[in-house]
XYZ file of C-alpha atoms in Angstrom:
687
model
C 27.354 112.007 -190.385
C 31.551 110.598 -190.005
C 31.840 114.888 -188.701
C 30.371 113.551 -185.896
C 31.796 110.719 -185.272
C 35.007 111.645 -185.468
C 34.614 115.064 -182.636
C 33.459 111.918 -180.442
C 35.513 112.662 -177.143
C 36.382 108.611 -177.487
C 37.501 109.693 -181.108
C 38.880 113.181 -181.156
C 41.751 113.347 -183.984
C 42.215 116.890 -184.371
C 42.767 119.020 -180.825
C 45.124 121.477 -180.301
C 46.630 120.163 -177.384
C 47.318 117.189 -179.377
C 49.560 118.395 -181.613
C 51.575 120.811 -179.524
C 52.342 117.805 -177.650
C 51.151 118.780 -174.021
C 49.252 116.045 -173.429
C 50.218 113.002 -171.807
C 49.204 109.540 -172.399
C 48.807 107.083 -169.210
C 50.462 104.202 -171.480
C 53.458 106.512 -172.876
C 55.508 108.457 -172.094
C 54.585 111.686 -174.831
C 58.311 112.942 -173.567
C 59.780 110.288 -175.967
C 56.831 110.233 -179.398
C 56.407 114.577 -180.255
C 53.553 115.001 -183.365
C 55.278 116.327 -185.968
C 57.069 119.846 -185.312
C 55.338 122.848 -186.250
C 55.844 126.609 -186.540
C 52.565 128.731 -185.089
C 51.801 130.144 -188.746
C 51.546 126.679 -190.005
C 49.481 125.454 -186.659
C 47.233 128.079 -187.175
C 46.278 127.806 -190.618
C 45.019 123.861 -189.305
C 43.134 125.679 -187.046
C 41.053 127.480 -189.003
C 40.394 123.515 -191.147
C 40.643 120.957 -188.846
C 36.641 121.375 -187.947
C 36.542 120.302 -191.978
C 38.811 117.523 -192.265
C 36.806 114.363 -191.823
C 40.973 112.108 -191.538
C 44.520 113.132 -192.045
C 47.255 110.634 -191.201
C 49.403 113.012 -190.461
C 46.862 113.082 -187.729
C 46.749 109.493 -187.888
C 50.269 108.457 -187.557
C 50.082 110.741 -184.355
C 47.569 109.236 -182.075
C 48.304 106.064 -182.842
C 52.436 107.706 -181.894
C 50.845 109.141 -178.489
C 48.760 106.086 -177.059
C 45.392 107.508 -178.078
C 44.307 104.226 -179.620
C 45.933 100.883 -177.256
C 43.041 98.594 -178.613
C 43.125 94.733 -178.270
C 45.105 93.925 -182.069
C 47.727 96.635 -180.593
C 48.539 94.645 -176.914
C 47.676 91.059 -178.688
C 50.442 91.656 -181.044
C 53.209 93.265 -178.617
C 51.946 90.104 -175.984
C 52.342 87.437 -178.822
C 56.528 89.029 -179.853
C 57.092 88.717 -176.276
C 55.871 85.395 -175.631
C 57.913 84.442 -178.693
C 60.931 86.424 -177.775
C 60.642 84.698 -174.804
C 60.133 81.438 -175.999
C 63.633 81.553 -178.458
C 65.727 83.113 -175.583
C 64.570 80.036 -173.849
C 65.864 77.500 -176.510
C 69.449 79.545 -177.238
C 72.333 77.491 -176.474
C 75.123 77.992 -173.489
C 77.090 80.610 -174.198
C 81.030 78.716 -175.350
C 83.209 79.333 -172.043
C 85.985 80.355 -174.138
C 84.505 82.938 -175.859
C 84.584 84.535 -171.929
C 88.379 84.962 -171.904
C 89.786 86.793 -175.219
C 93.411 88.521 -174.773
C 93.388 86.975 -171.912
C 91.017 89.149 -170.466
C 87.641 87.797 -168.796
C 84.488 89.870 -170.585
C 83.170 89.355 -167.791
C 85.244 91.729 -165.501
C 83.384 94.998 -164.679
C 86.388 97.401 -165.782
C 87.093 96.637 -168.871
C 84.386 98.572 -170.489
C 83.771 99.049 -174.011
C 85.846 101.609 -174.723
C 88.606 99.616 -173.787
C 87.909 96.815 -175.479
C 88.272 98.554 -178.783
C 91.935 100.174 -177.908
C 92.923 96.575 -177.689
C 95.195 96.148 -181.253
C 92.971 98.660 -182.056
C 90.697 95.450 -182.829
C 87.365 95.565 -181.600
C 85.384 92.287 -181.040
C 82.197 91.248 -182.111
C 80.443 87.997 -180.406
C 79.510 85.770 -181.303
C 81.144 84.699 -184.556
C 81.640 88.255 -185.933
C 84.419 89.607 -188.313
C 86.811 90.927 -186.865
C 86.433 95.395 -188.003
C 90.215 97.005 -187.636
C 88.967 100.822 -185.906
C 91.446 103.265 -187.365
C 90.867 106.732 -186.389
C 89.819 108.587 -189.712
C 91.640 113.085 -188.794
C 91.613 115.396 -192.151
C 95.246 114.814 -192.357
C 94.385 111.232 -193.823
C 91.406 110.776 -194.685
C 91.198 111.442 -199.103
C 89.698 114.115 -200.608
C 86.738 113.368 -203.206
C 88.814 112.749 -206.331
C 91.767 111.260 -205.020
C 89.199 108.250 -204.254
C 87.023 108.630 -206.924
C 89.617 108.714 -209.802
C 91.601 105.463 -208.118
C 88.265 103.710 -207.426
C 88.831 101.636 -210.479
C 91.808 99.703 -208.964
C 89.654 98.658 -206.099
C 88.634 94.559 -206.524
C 84.756 94.512 -205.006
C 84.766 91.418 -203.008
C 81.139 90.241 -203.388
C 81.252 87.916 -200.278
C 81.926 90.798 -198.315
C 79.142 91.651 -196.573
C 79.595 94.788 -195.877
C 80.461 98.005 -197.830
C 81.570 97.997 -201.460
C 84.361 99.704 -201.820
C 83.133 100.766 -205.054
C 80.937 103.205 -202.410
C 77.980 102.856 -201.367
C 74.515 104.816 -200.904
C 72.829 105.363 -197.021
C 69.258 106.601 -197.159
C 68.929 107.348 -193.635
C 71.294 110.031 -194.386
C 70.135 113.553 -194.748
C 70.762 115.427 -198.084
C 72.963 118.574 -197.835
C 72.857 122.059 -197.918
C 76.033 122.665 -200.030
C 75.722 122.451 -203.972
C 78.207 120.090 -206.580
C 80.355 122.407 -208.268
C 79.263 120.381 -212.058
C 75.383 120.696 -211.481
C 74.422 122.354 -208.644
C 72.792 119.897 -207.433
C 72.566 119.164 -203.856
C 75.113 116.787 -202.522
C 73.554 113.464 -201.135
C 74.245 110.035 -200.354
C 70.503 108.759 -200.277
C 70.040 107.383 -203.826
C 71.943 106.534 -206.950
C 69.238 107.379 -208.983
C 69.176 111.189 -208.222
C 71.215 114.363 -208.916
C 74.005 114.958 -206.763
C 74.806 111.335 -205.695
C 77.781 110.887 -203.814
C 78.871 107.505 -202.260
C 78.267 107.502 -198.844
C 81.749 106.380 -197.411
C 83.381 109.525 -199.482
C 79.841 111.961 -197.868
C 79.084 111.500 -193.651
C 81.522 112.687 -192.047
C 82.596 115.017 -193.796
C 82.338 119.390 -193.032
C 80.749 121.535 -195.313
C 83.794 122.879 -195.936
C 85.101 119.783 -197.472
C 82.002 118.906 -199.338
C 82.443 122.324 -200.980
C 85.859 121.287 -202.815
C 83.755 118.169 -203.777
C 81.979 117.342 -207.321
C 79.292 115.123 -207.249
C 79.458 111.139 -208.853
C 78.077 112.179 -211.904
C 80.042 115.021 -212.462
C 83.379 112.919 -211.809
C 83.052 110.689 -214.422
C 81.597 113.929 -216.782
C 84.819 115.534 -216.526
C 88.262 112.794 -215.950
C 86.515 110.339 -218.577
C 84.751 112.257 -221.059
C 81.470 109.660 -220.194
C 77.465 110.758 -218.581
C 75.710 108.942 -215.692
C 72.512 108.950 -215.831
C 71.972 112.467 -217.930
C 68.942 114.494 -218.589
C 68.262 115.872 -221.714
C 65.973 119.053 -222.659
C 62.960 117.404 -225.212
C 64.385 119.145 -228.454
C 68.041 117.018 -227.788
C 66.287 113.948 -226.743
C 64.144 113.761 -229.938
C 67.310 114.852 -232.138
C 69.601 111.953 -230.662
C 66.513 109.120 -230.959
C 66.396 109.900 -235.331
C 69.805 108.884 -235.496
C 68.007 105.576 -235.158
C 65.712 106.220 -237.808
C 67.830 104.869 -240.408
C 70.163 102.193 -238.943
C 69.378 98.750 -238.584
C 68.749 98.706 -234.774
C 66.361 96.946 -232.425
C 64.930 99.244 -229.685
C 64.820 98.248 -225.428
C 61.522 100.287 -224.762
C 61.748 100.819 -221.285
C 58.818 101.348 -219.439
C 58.363 102.018 -215.209
C 55.508 100.721 -214.369
C 55.037 102.997 -211.184
C 55.243 105.249 -214.537
C 52.468 104.138 -217.458
C 52.195 105.626 -219.917
C 53.792 108.832 -218.140
C 56.804 107.295 -218.849
C 56.503 106.786 -222.839
C 57.959 109.098 -224.878
C 54.632 110.854 -226.391
C 55.425 110.444 -230.646
C 58.193 108.363 -229.963
C 56.939 105.787 -233.132
C 57.190 107.947 -235.349
C 60.370 108.853 -234.011
C 61.931 105.890 -234.530
C 59.970 104.555 -237.685
C 56.572 102.980 -237.936
C 58.521 99.394 -239.337
C 61.389 99.478 -236.508
C 61.082 96.172 -234.119
C 61.141 97.220 -229.781
C 61.106 95.179 -227.300
C 59.727 96.343 -224.380
C 60.469 96.322 -221.047
C 58.659 97.297 -217.987
C 60.931 97.579 -214.967
C 60.891 97.643 -211.308
C 57.984 95.371 -211.258
C 59.250 93.648 -208.097
C 57.593 96.004 -206.703
C 54.587 96.047 -207.433
C 52.181 94.261 -205.221
C 50.720 90.338 -205.818
C 47.039 90.798 -205.543
C 47.048 87.317 -207.043
C 48.555 84.001 -208.495
C 49.010 84.975 -211.981
C 49.456 89.203 -211.986
C 52.145 89.302 -213.733
C 49.983 88.325 -217.272
C 47.798 91.345 -216.236
C 50.906 93.126 -215.911
C 51.678 92.566 -219.077
C 48.762 93.122 -220.652
C 47.822 95.955 -219.528
C 51.631 96.896 -220.220
C 51.403 95.869 -224.485
C 47.894 97.732 -224.301
C 49.317 100.610 -223.327
C 51.900 100.659 -225.636
C 49.807 100.065 -228.647
C 47.667 102.804 -227.734
C 50.907 105.262 -227.398
C 51.176 104.334 -231.784
C 53.252 101.106 -232.193
C 52.404 98.271 -234.379
C 51.723 95.230 -231.812
C 53.654 92.915 -234.705
C 57.015 95.454 -233.829
C 56.518 94.592 -230.196
C 58.550 91.421 -230.826
C 58.350 90.587 -226.935
C 56.946 92.456 -223.548
C 59.764 91.820 -221.043
C 58.676 91.729 -217.020
C 62.046 92.830 -215.092
C 63.726 94.119 -212.055
C 66.493 95.786 -213.046
C 67.491 96.549 -209.034
C 67.168 92.696 -207.993
C 68.036 91.613 -211.125
C 64.253 89.663 -211.504
C 63.624 88.151 -214.928
C 67.003 89.850 -216.776
C 68.421 86.287 -218.122
C 65.241 86.045 -219.697
C 65.525 89.317 -221.326
C 68.922 88.376 -222.925
C 67.300 85.005 -224.146
C 65.000 86.671 -225.775
C 67.504 89.632 -227.829
C 69.566 86.126 -227.911
C 66.842 84.501 -230.118
C 65.212 87.307 -231.275
C 67.970 89.415 -232.293
C 71.092 88.155 -232.593
C 74.430 90.471 -233.348
C 72.563 91.699 -237.127
C 72.629 95.380 -235.215
C 73.276 97.611 -232.857
C 71.003 97.961 -229.222
C 69.348 100.569 -228.107
C 67.643 101.269 -224.296
C 65.735 104.331 -225.094
C 63.353 105.265 -222.176
C 62.298 108.640 -220.173
C 63.463 109.428 -217.101
C 63.495 107.938 -213.562
C 63.011 103.975 -215.589
C 66.034 102.941 -214.801
C 68.012 102.435 -217.737
C 71.509 102.919 -216.623
C 70.654 100.106 -213.888
C 69.884 97.794 -216.915
C 72.792 98.989 -219.014
C 75.477 97.729 -216.325
C 73.154 94.992 -215.506
C 73.018 93.781 -218.795
C 77.081 94.641 -219.350
C 78.143 92.231 -216.332
C 76.061 89.406 -218.242
C 76.523 86.666 -221.628
C 75.193 89.318 -223.602
C 78.180 91.520 -223.019
C 81.468 90.534 -224.628
C 83.505 89.054 -221.753
C 86.660 91.187 -222.840
C 85.198 94.193 -222.531
C 83.450 93.069 -219.100
C 85.786 94.675 -216.596
C 87.089 97.953 -219.395
C 83.620 99.488 -221.086
C 82.646 102.359 -217.907
C 86.450 103.379 -218.790
C 86.520 103.222 -222.644
C 86.887 105.827 -224.727
C 82.865 106.401 -225.371
C 81.177 107.376 -228.874
C 79.391 110.673 -229.378
C 76.167 110.983 -230.318
C 75.441 113.159 -233.844
C 75.054 116.895 -233.753
C 76.414 116.835 -230.069
C 78.928 116.470 -228.150
C 76.978 114.576 -225.313
C 78.143 111.211 -225.064
C 77.144 107.791 -223.999
C 78.232 104.140 -222.891
C 78.184 100.893 -224.146
C 79.243 98.263 -224.935
C 80.230 95.182 -227.681
C 77.409 92.785 -227.664
C 78.724 89.096 -227.997
C 77.797 86.953 -230.819
C 75.098 84.070 -229.655
C 76.335 80.917 -231.796
C 74.673 77.733 -231.334
C 78.040 76.207 -229.156
C 77.517 78.886 -226.832
C 73.614 79.056 -227.186
C 74.113 75.543 -225.735
C 76.661 76.577 -222.951
C 74.199 79.227 -222.087
C 71.397 76.617 -221.797
C 72.612 74.305 -220.005
C 73.954 77.126 -217.574
C 70.543 77.348 -216.691
C 69.364 74.984 -216.646
C 71.593 73.930 -213.295
C 70.603 76.935 -212.415
C 67.193 76.865 -212.423
C 66.865 73.398 -209.763
C 68.552 75.827 -206.797
C 66.424 78.947 -207.866
C 63.078 77.141 -206.902
C 64.029 75.495 -204.145
C 64.896 79.339 -202.899
C 62.348 80.709 -204.463
C 59.980 78.220 -202.396
C 61.444 78.883 -199.266
C 61.444 82.472 -199.655
C 57.991 81.907 -200.325
C 57.213 79.665 -196.803
C 59.372 82.665 -194.584
C 56.266 85.281 -196.503
C 53.940 83.202 -195.585
C 55.223 83.016 -191.729
C 56.053 86.555 -191.384
C 54.352 88.210 -193.402
C 57.392 90.619 -194.692
C 57.547 92.105 -198.386
C 61.326 91.209 -198.635
C 60.485 87.241 -198.618
C 58.057 88.233 -201.439
C 60.537 90.744 -203.804
C 60.902 88.750 -206.949
C 64.463 87.940 -207.356
C 66.261 87.124 -210.048
C 70.473 85.936 -210.544
C 72.413 87.044 -213.282
C 75.623 85.025 -214.231
C 78.462 84.788 -217.376
C 78.544 81.673 -218.450
C 81.770 82.188 -220.524
C 83.762 84.113 -217.862
C 87.288 83.090 -218.629
C 91.074 84.012 -217.438
C 91.925 86.890 -219.530
C 94.778 88.194 -221.835
C 95.278 91.820 -221.908
C 97.671 91.432 -225.335
C 95.285 89.813 -226.718
C 91.926 91.098 -226.230
C 91.980 94.652 -227.794
C 92.736 96.580 -224.064
C 95.152 99.507 -225.229
C 96.973 101.425 -221.453
C 95.262 105.560 -220.537
C 97.651 108.107 -219.789
C 94.879 109.027 -217.136
C 96.301 105.890 -214.997
C 99.722 105.766 -212.660
C 102.972 104.164 -213.616
C 102.097 101.040 -210.459
C 97.959 100.963 -211.704
C 98.143 102.280 -215.135
C 94.004 102.523 -216.407
C 93.282 99.667 -218.811
C 90.420 100.808 -221.838
C 89.143 99.594 -224.908
C 90.245 99.508 -228.437
C 87.698 99.649 -230.829
C 89.361 99.622 -233.403
C 91.536 96.325 -232.162
C 90.335 93.476 -234.796
C 88.570 92.005 -231.378
C 85.716 94.917 -232.182
C 86.578 96.116 -234.988
C 82.977 93.748 -236.283
C 80.871 94.553 -233.370
C 77.956 95.471 -232.809
C 77.218 97.322 -229.614
C 74.574 97.987 -227.010
C 74.053 101.584 -226.138
C 73.004 103.327 -222.752
C 70.555 107.086 -224.652
C 70.509 109.936 -222.325
C 66.937 110.434 -220.653
C 64.766 112.963 -220.735
C 61.119 113.999 -218.648
C 58.288 113.470 -220.059
C 56.700 116.354 -220.427
C 53.755 114.816 -218.486
C 55.554 113.632 -215.776
C 55.705 115.752 -212.148
C 59.683 114.627 -211.181
C 61.137 118.057 -212.719
C 58.903 119.618 -209.845
C 60.069 118.339 -206.715
C 63.345 118.536 -205.039
C 66.064 115.639 -204.462
C 64.180 115.664 -200.732
C 60.775 115.220 -202.039
C 62.115 112.884 -204.654
C 63.479 110.978 -202.425
C 59.865 110.725 -200.229
C 57.838 109.927 -203.841
C 60.195 107.546 -205.444
C 59.001 104.185 -203.609
C 61.866 101.936 -202.366
C 60.135 98.659 -201.408
C 57.280 96.446 -202.200
C 53.929 98.551 -202.678
C 51.958 98.226 -200.125
C 47.613 99.703 -200.800
C 46.381 101.432 -199.047
C 42.398 101.843 -198.590
C 40.076 104.038 -198.151
C 36.148 104.522 -197.737
C 34.478 107.918 -200.526
C 31.347 108.662 -200.634
C 29.981 111.647 -203.128
C 31.127 115.097 -201.827
C 34.842 114.041 -200.319
C 38.127 114.078 -201.912
C 41.886 112.808 -201.343
C 44.456 114.094 -201.449
C 47.933 112.739 -202.267
C 50.200 114.727 -200.388
C 50.093 118.137 -202.516
C 50.688 116.393 -205.723
C 47.299 114.890 -206.509
C 43.565 115.176 -205.471
C 40.192 112.571 -206.189
C 37.306 114.104 -206.180
C 33.798 111.704 -205.773
C 31.581 113.723 -207.879
C 28.061 111.150 -207.434
C 27.443 107.792 -207.844
C 27.034 104.929 -204.707
C 26.039 106.271 -201.325
C 29.888 104.887 -200.802
C 32.739 103.085 -202.678
C 35.960 101.606 -202.112
C 39.557 102.991 -203.324
C 42.854 102.242 -203.446
C 45.520 104.109 -203.304
C 49.122 102.649 -204.864
C 51.622 105.478 -203.916
C 55.039 105.141 -201.734
C 53.827 105.196 -197.751
C 55.853 108.239 -197.323
C 53.534 111.278 -199.523
C 50.165 111.736 -196.345
C 46.937 111.676 -197.080
C 44.319 113.823 -196.175
C 39.777 113.095 -196.738
C 37.458 116.115 -196.506
C 34.240 117.766 -198.249
C 35.204 118.425 -201.868
C 33.245 122.132 -200.853
C 36.477 123.087 -198.575
C 38.939 121.411 -200.512
C 40.097 124.423 -202.237
C 40.407 126.101 -198.617
C 42.590 123.356 -196.802
C 45.015 123.058 -199.925
C 45.698 126.523 -199.546
C 46.198 126.280 -195.645
C 48.192 123.858 -195.285
C 50.227 123.228 -198.310
C 53.789 124.060 -197.334
C 53.334 122.150 -193.520
C 53.046 118.659 -192.598
C 49.660 117.163 -193.246
C 50.942 117.709 -197.226
C 54.686 117.809 -196.749
C 55.356 118.488 -200.935
C 55.911 121.322 -201.823
C 58.355 121.967 -198.716
C 57.792 124.693 -196.598
C 60.546 128.023 -198.380
C 58.038 130.088 -199.527
C 60.226 131.137 -202.561
C 59.330 127.051 -203.217
C 55.663 127.331 -202.128
C 55.285 130.839 -204.820
C 56.717 128.342 -207.855
C 55.044 125.399 -207.441
C 52.472 125.299 -210.069
C 48.537 125.167 -208.876
C 46.357 122.046 -209.431
C 44.065 121.875 -211.882
C 40.782 119.577 -212.897
C 40.810 116.945 -215.435
C 37.634 116.349 -217.353
C 35.009 114.677 -215.632
C 35.782 110.639 -215.430
C 32.531 108.121 -215.775
C 33.499 104.748 -214.688
C 30.702 101.353 -214.400
C 31.326 98.686 -212.686
C 31.990 95.614 -214.325
C 29.867 92.042 -213.571
C 32.322 90.364 -210.423
C 32.202 91.866 -207.035
C 35.591 93.052 -205.088
C 37.690 94.397 -208.601
C 38.930 96.918 -209.171
C 36.790 99.179 -211.934
C 39.960 101.506 -213.694
C 43.324 103.122 -212.547
C 43.298 106.937 -212.173
C 46.518 108.213 -212.796
C 48.341 110.994 -210.879
C 50.876 111.494 -212.966
C 54.612 110.476 -211.118
C 52.774 110.582 -207.021
C 50.476 106.956 -207.764
C 47.572 106.220 -208.823
C 44.195 105.429 -207.044
C 42.138 101.981 -208.852
C 38.364 102.815 -207.707
C 35.680 100.101 -206.673
C 32.420 100.055 -207.733
C 29.582 97.845 -207.778
C 28.305 95.609 -210.438
C 26.051 97.458 -213.243
C 27.002 100.459 -211.158
C 27.728 104.102 -212.686
C 29.639 106.873 -210.642
C 32.089 110.487 -211.960
C 34.840 111.137 -210.730
C 37.620 114.227 -211.249
C 41.536 114.068 -210.884
C 43.462 116.884 -209.847
C 47.579 117.156 -210.274
C 49.697 119.795 -211.419
C 48.800 121.514 -214.104
C 46.260 119.096 -214.792
C 50.319 116.894 -215.781
C 49.681 113.440 -216.575
C 46.022 112.676 -215.540
C 44.966 108.779 -217.284
C 42.654 106.051 -217.067
C 43.445 103.389 -216.989
C 41.105 100.339 -217.982
C 40.861 98.165 -217.263
C 43.094 98.171 -213.514
C 46.717 96.632 -214.065
C 45.683 94.898 -210.415
C 41.787 94.158 -209.918
C 42.567 92.038 -206.982
C 43.834 94.590 -205.164
C 41.301 95.146 -202.891
C 41.657 91.367 -202.063
C 45.193 93.584 -200.165
C 43.671 95.776 -197.699
C 43.758 96.177 -194.411
C 41.204 95.795 -191.422
C 39.384 99.358 -191.575
C 40.738 101.628 -188.596
C 37.672 102.682 -186.629
C 36.098 106.174 -186.877
C 37.556 107.020 -189.685
C 37.129 106.430 -193.182
C 40.459 104.996 -193.052
C 41.905 101.578 -193.673
C 44.578 99.561 -192.127
C 48.161 99.991 -194.535
C 47.519 96.124 -196.637
C 49.484 93.249 -197.352
C 51.966 93.419 -199.939
C 51.351 89.430 -201.432
C 48.347 87.629 -201.098
C 49.058 84.913 -198.912
C 47.739 81.549 -200.206
C-alpha cells in the first residue's frame, strides 16, 4: 500500500532523472540547487534497490531543494517573511547625511568602488556603526609559523569584550578537514572541532598551503612537546584501569562525568569496583543544553533516569552525594556544582574528573579553573605549570589547587550569586519570550555564567610564582611552584585521561564522520511512522526492525540531523545496506574502498519486547544505537510490540526504560504528505 502511494505521479521521489539533476522545475532553477552527486557505480547501486525503499531523507531533501514539493505551507511562510521584511524596511531610520561622507569622499559616488575603499589608509569601513578593522596583507614572509604563534600565545591578553576571533585561536566548523596528517599523532589537521584529534586553531589552519601544514603539528601535540602537558588524551583500556586504580587508596572525591547523549555507553563498566565500594562520587551529566525540552519538568526526569543508570552500573545509591546536570560548554549548572562541592567536600581531599572520551572533562576542567573552586593565585598559571605524573606511566595530567572554602568566603560567594540571580532571571524571561516568538532553539538553549568572587590583583613575589626558561627575556613564562608555602598543603583537582568504552563506536569513525555524528546544537527529534515488517536505518551506524505489534506506531529519533535516515521493508534491509553503504544515502562510513572493507558488519541484538503505558503519547522506552543516538518508541496503552536493533558488532544496544524524554512526541512536526516521515520537530515546548 505504501509503495503504491510512493509511486503515484504526484509523489514520485526516486527516479534517475532526479538524481542526475536533468529535470528542471518551473519555479526553481535546477542549476542552482543540485542533488547529491554520486559516481556511476553508486547511482547504479541505488537503481537496483530504489523500488524497495519507502523513504530516504537524502532524496526527500533533494526534492525539497529542487522545488518538487512546493506546497501552501512553504509558500505562506515565504509570503509572511516577505511582508515582515517590508514592514521592517518601512520602519527603518533615515540614513544620516553625515555618514555618507567619509575621508572627504561620497560613498554614493559610482566611481568609488569597494576595492578602492579598502585602500584608504588600509582601513575598510563597515556601516553603520561597526568597528573599523585594519586590513593587513599577509604574505608567506610575514605569516608566523604555527610553532611560533602557539609558543607565544600565552602572552596575549584576550579581550572578553571583543566579539571578534579570540587571540587564543578559534574553531571554524565550516572549514573542511585537510588531507595533511599531524607529524606528532598522525591525525588529519582540522580547525572544525577542538575536542577531535588533529585540531589546529583556524588562525593557523585557514589559508595555509599544503607544504606549510606539512611542517605543522596539532595543538595537543604542541602542548605535549613543549610543556609536557597532555590535552584530551585517550589511553588504552589497560592503562586506564591502572591509572584509575591509583585513586582507590586515596581520600578523594570523584566527579563521574557522563555524556547525556550517550549513556550508559559513556559509563566505564566495572568502574565502581575499580574505585572502591565506599567511594563517594558526584555524578555530572554533561551536554544537557543539547537535549530538547519536551516538558516543563524535563530536567527532573533526566536526573532520575541518570541516577538509575549509575545505580545499575554498580554504584551504591548512598555513595552518590549529588547528581548535577551541567553544560560545560555554555556554563549552565556549573556554579551550582561548585556550591555543592564546597558544601559536600570542601578541601578534605583531592578531586578527580573521571569519564570516557567525549564526555567533556577537559571543557569542565577549564570552566572550574576559572571559577571559585580554584585558588585565585593559580588561575592564570595552570596550563603552564609543571604537571604531576601518574603512578606507573609517563603520561602527565593537568591539575589545579583547590581553594579552601572558609565560612567567610562562602558568605561572600553566596552574596555574589544572589546579586547575579536577579539579572539571570530577567535574562531567562527575555530568552523565553524570544524563543516563543522566533521558534529558534538558540534562545531555548540552557546558558549559565561562571564568575569569580575573590578575584584580585596578584603579586608574583608573594604568591608562589616561578619563572620558566622557555619564555623570552622580555616575556618569561610564569609557572606554578608547588613547593611554595602557598601550595605545599593544597588539595588538587585532576583531569584524568579519557578512554573508549567498549560499547562506543566513536573509535570506528574518522574525523569527518565524528563531526557529522556528534551534535553541536540542541537536538530536534525526527518522527517516523513504522508498521510491522519495516526497518529504519540511521546512516550506516544502526538499524531498527519493527517485527510485530500494532498496525502502526510512531518512533522518535534523537541524533544529529546530519545523519541521514532510510526506511525499507525488513526483508530487503540487508540488500539495501550492502548496496548503499559508502554512498550519500547512508553517508557513514565514507566511500573509500579500503575503509569499507574494514568497516564491521551490523549485528543484531536479541529481540526487544515493549508494552505500551496507560497514558497516550508517552514514549515507552528508548532503544540506544550506541553513540549514534537513540530511538524512542510510542505504543498504544496496553499493546505489545517486538523490535530488533542492529549496530556495528552489536555495540552499545541498550533499552532505557522509562524513556529519557517521555513527552517527546509533543515536539514532532507535521506529517510529510505521502511519506512515512514527519517534518523535523521543535527543540522545546512553546508554553
